[in-house]
Short mmCIF file of C-alpha atoms in Angstrom, two decimals:
data_model
loop_
_atom_site.label_atom_id
_atom_site.label_comp_id
_atom_site.label_asym_id
_atom_site.label_seq_id
_atom_site.Cartn_x
_atom_site.Cartn_y
_atom_site.Cartn_z
CA MET E 294 23.22 -18.11 -40.04
CA ILE E 295 24.67 -18.40 -36.49
CA ASN E 296 26.66 -21.32 -36.01
CA LYS E 297 26.99 -23.98 -33.30
CA ILE E 298 29.72 -22.54 -31.50
CA THR E 299 28.07 -19.15 -31.39
CA ILE E 300 24.57 -20.85 -29.52
CA ILE E 301 27.04 -22.30 -27.34
CA LEU E 302 28.63 -19.38 -26.20
CA LEU E 303 25.14 -17.86 -25.72
CA LEU E 304 24.05 -20.60 -23.64
CA CYS E 305 26.82 -20.82 -21.53
CA SER E 306 26.60 -16.81 -21.09
CA LEU E 307 22.69 -17.10 -20.54
CA SER E 308 23.60 -19.84 -17.57
CA PHE E 309 26.26 -17.92 -16.22
CA SER E 310 24.22 -15.06 -15.49
CA ALA E 311 21.64 -17.06 -14.12
CA MET E 312 23.63 -18.64 -11.84
CA ALA E 313 25.26 -15.07 -11.13
CA GLN E 314 21.97 -14.07 -9.64
CA LYS E 315 20.90 -15.11 -5.82
CA SER E 316 17.59 -15.22 -4.84
CA TYR E 317 16.47 -14.32 -1.57
CA PRO E 318 13.07 -15.84 -0.43
CA LEU E 319 10.31 -13.69 1.25
CA ASP E 320 9.90 -14.71 4.97
CA THR E 321 6.16 -15.05 4.57
CA LYS E 322 5.12 -15.03 8.65
CA LYS E 323 7.55 -12.04 9.22
CA SER E 324 6.84 -9.78 6.53
CA LYS E 325 3.53 -8.02 5.71
CA ILE E 326 1.96 -4.99 4.35
CA LEU E 327 0.53 -2.26 6.55
CA TRP E 328 -2.05 -0.36 4.77
CA LYS E 329 -4.25 3.32 6.30
CA ILE E 330 -6.54 5.12 4.71
CA GLU E 331 -8.60 8.76 5.45
CA THR E 332 -12.34 8.18 5.96
CA VAL E 333 -14.31 10.33 8.17
CA GLY E 334 -12.90 8.18 10.72
CA LYS E 335 -9.54 6.44 9.82
CA HIS E 336 -8.75 2.49 8.87
CA ASN E 337 -5.88 0.59 9.00
CA GLY E 338 -4.81 -3.00 8.72
CA GLN E 339 -2.60 -5.40 7.23
CA ILE E 340 -2.30 -7.71 4.36
CA LEU E 341 -0.11 -10.65 4.19
CA PHE E 342 2.25 -12.64 1.66
CA SER E 343 1.80 -16.14 0.15
CA TRP E 344 4.79 -15.95 -1.86
CA GLY E 345 7.70 -13.16 -2.35
CA LYS E 346 11.63 -13.42 -3.46
CA LEU E 347 14.17 -10.87 -4.20
CA ASP E 348 17.00 -11.06 -6.76
CA TYR E 349 20.59 -10.14 -5.78
CA THR E 350 23.29 -9.80 -8.74
CA ALA E 351 26.81 -11.79 -8.49
CA LYS E 352 28.49 -8.32 -6.96
CA GLY E 353 26.00 -8.33 -3.89
CA LYS E 354 23.42 -5.66 -5.60
CA PRO E 355 19.23 -5.88 -5.81
CA LEU E 356 18.15 -6.24 -8.92
CA THR E 357 14.31 -7.20 -9.19
CA ALA E 358 12.15 -9.09 -6.92
CA SER E 359 8.09 -10.77 -7.22
CA PHE E 360 5.65 -10.61 -4.60
CA ILE E 361 1.85 -12.28 -4.53
CA MET E 362 0.22 -10.94 -1.86
CA ASP E 363 -2.90 -13.03 -0.28
CA MET E 364 -5.77 -10.63 -0.29
CA ASN E 365 -8.23 -12.96 2.25
CA GLU E 366 -5.89 -12.55 4.61
CA MET E 367 -5.77 -8.54 4.36
CA THR E 368 -7.45 -7.42 7.61
CA SER E 369 -8.46 -4.28 9.75
CA LEU E 370 -6.98 -3.27 12.83
CA ASP E 371 -8.67 -0.27 13.82
CA ARG E 372 -12.11 -1.29 15.39
CA PRO E 373 -11.88 -2.20 19.16
CA THR E 374 -13.71 -5.26 18.63
CA GLU E 375 -13.54 -8.41 16.40
CA LYS E 376 -17.33 -7.78 15.56
CA GLY E 377 -16.21 -4.44 14.37
CA ARG E 378 -13.35 -5.79 12.56
CA ALA E 379 -14.73 -8.19 10.99
CA GLU E 380 -17.61 -5.54 9.41
CA ILE E 381 -14.82 -3.64 7.96
CA ASP E 382 -13.10 -6.98 6.27
CA LYS E 383 -16.31 -7.71 5.15
CA GLU E 384 -16.77 -4.62 3.21
CA LEU E 385 -12.93 -4.46 2.34
CA ARG E 386 -13.43 -8.04 0.43
CA SER E 387 -16.70 -6.93 -1.35
CA PRO E 388 -17.06 -5.90 -4.86
CA GLY E 389 -16.44 -2.48 -4.84
CA PHE E 390 -13.41 -2.30 -2.95
CA PHE E 391 -11.22 -5.46 -3.61
CA ASP E 392 -13.87 -7.97 -4.74
CA VAL E 393 -11.46 -11.02 -3.02
CA PRO E 394 -13.81 -13.90 -4.12
CA VAL E 395 -13.00 -13.15 -7.59
CA TYR E 396 -9.14 -11.39 -7.12
CA PRO E 397 -8.04 -13.64 -4.32
CA THR E 398 -4.15 -12.32 -4.83
CA ALA E 399 -2.54 -9.49 -5.90
CA THR E 400 0.95 -8.63 -7.26
CA MET E 401 3.69 -7.10 -7.21
CA VAL E 402 6.67 -7.45 -10.23
CA VAL E 403 10.15 -5.34 -9.56
CA LYS E 404 11.41 -4.56 -12.83
CA GLN E 405 14.16 -2.30 -11.78
CA ILE E 406 15.93 -1.33 -8.09
CA PHE E 407 18.53 1.88 -8.64
CA LYS E 408 20.83 2.78 -5.84
CA THR E 409 20.26 6.36 -4.59
CA SER E 410 22.53 9.04 -3.41
CA THR E 411 21.74 8.02 0.13
CA SER E 412 23.15 5.29 1.93
CA ASN E 413 20.93 2.14 1.70
CA VAL E 414 18.24 3.84 0.09
CA PHE E 415 17.29 2.31 -3.65
CA LYS E 416 14.55 3.75 -6.10
CA VAL E 417 11.86 0.79 -6.64
CA THR E 418 9.77 0.70 -10.25
CA GLY E 419 7.55 -2.22 -10.70
CA ASP E 420 4.12 -3.10 -11.69
CA LEU E 421 1.25 -3.61 -9.31
CA THR E 422 -1.62 -5.46 -9.99
CA ILE E 423 -4.97 -5.09 -8.36
CA LYS E 424 -8.25 -6.69 -9.18
CA GLY E 425 -6.71 -7.87 -12.36
CA ILE E 426 -5.28 -4.07 -13.15
CA THR E 427 -1.85 -3.32 -13.81
CA HIS E 428 -0.13 0.18 -13.38
CA ARG E 429 3.60 0.86 -12.71
CA ILE E 430 4.80 2.56 -9.56
CA GLU E 431 7.76 4.26 -8.19
CA PHE E 432 8.89 4.56 -4.50
CA ASN E 433 12.05 4.76 -2.48
CA SER E 434 12.80 1.82 -0.28
CA THR E 435 15.65 1.20 2.44
CA ILE E 436 17.16 -2.16 1.99
CA VAL E 437 19.64 -3.43 4.33
CA LYS E 438 21.81 -6.80 3.76
CA ASN E 439 23.72 -8.57 6.62
CA GLY E 440 24.60 -11.75 5.26
CA GLU E 441 22.19 -13.85 4.23
CA LEU E 442 19.16 -11.48 5.90
CA ILE E 443 17.88 -8.62 3.98
CA THR E 444 15.19 -6.45 5.67
CA ALA E 445 13.10 -3.63 3.33
CA LYS E 446 11.11 -0.92 4.21
CA ALA E 447 9.18 1.84 2.11
CA ASN E 448 6.61 3.83 2.90
CA PHE E 449 4.46 5.25 -0.11
CA ASN E 450 0.80 6.03 -1.53
CA ILE E 451 -1.29 4.53 -4.17
CA ALA E 452 -4.39 6.52 -5.74
CA ARG E 453 -6.90 3.68 -5.40
CA LYS E 454 -9.52 4.68 -8.22
CA LYS E 455 -6.62 3.55 -10.52
CA TRP E 456 -7.61 0.13 -9.23
CA ASN E 457 -11.02 0.33 -9.01
CA ILE E 458 -11.51 0.64 -5.04
CA ASP E 459 -14.38 3.35 -4.87
CA PHE E 460 -17.73 1.56 -3.68
CA LYS E 461 -18.39 0.80 -7.23
CA GLU E 462 -19.24 -3.16 -7.95
CA LYS E 463 -18.66 -2.52 -11.79
CA PRO E 464 -16.11 -0.06 -13.23
CA ASN E 465 -18.68 1.78 -15.19
CA ASP E 466 -21.62 1.59 -12.57
CA TRP E 467 -22.98 4.85 -11.25
CA ASP E 468 -24.69 4.53 -7.80
CA PHE E 469 -25.65 7.80 -5.45
CA THR E 470 -24.93 6.28 -2.42
CA ALA E 471 -21.60 4.96 -3.85
CA ALA E 472 -20.62 8.14 -5.11
CA ILE E 473 -21.44 10.39 -1.86
CA LYS E 474 -19.31 7.38 0.29
CA ASN E 475 -16.56 7.75 -2.34
CA LYS E 476 -16.43 11.48 -1.36
CA MET E 477 -16.16 10.76 1.94
CA ILE E 478 -12.59 8.65 1.26
CA ASP E 479 -9.34 10.15 0.51
CA ASP E 480 -7.90 9.28 -2.93
CA ASP E 481 -4.68 7.83 -1.97
CA ILE E 482 -4.13 4.55 0.55
CA GLN E 483 -1.33 5.04 2.63
CA ILE E 484 1.01 1.88 2.06
CA SER E 485 4.03 0.81 4.25
CA LEU E 486 6.48 -2.08 3.47
CA ASP E 487 7.92 -4.42 6.42
CA LEU E 488 9.85 -7.38 4.68
CA ILE E 489 12.11 -9.75 5.65
CA PHE E 490 14.10 -12.19 3.20
CA GLY E 491 16.55 -14.77 4.10
CA LYS E 492 17.85 -18.06 3.09
#
């Protein structure tokens, strides 16, 4: 049986560990996700964050991170007119794409951040949840800490069909028109992260 002294020491250790870590909040006004997808034409745009943080160890190494993306703030940028952009935005919010009325947020929980052999480049591993579907992703990110200001940038692809971003209103539905449209879109969504953290 664990005695009281052992329990106290364990609690103190956990408390010290939590205090040793330092969290840096995401600047949601300056941070964004840029996305691009190849179709018959090309579509690109951005998604904004509603919340985020990056945790550092006591020794100044990035440790974990968490993010909430506001899918209502997902906008296209490729059309020259407001009307044209609104048409694309409406389709992006539809059940066949991101189904925003049902899933207004997406999340990323970073589990591990490891240093690579390249200066300021880290291997990031985490769980990305879109439309209630979670998959593990990995990518490299350039993370630079300058005092209390941290910048993080990354470029990677995600396979849209893993998250049912495929024109189907329901995962098991089959529709001829949707199938044709789906064939006209590249399987990967290109993602660029431009993040700023600070106290």
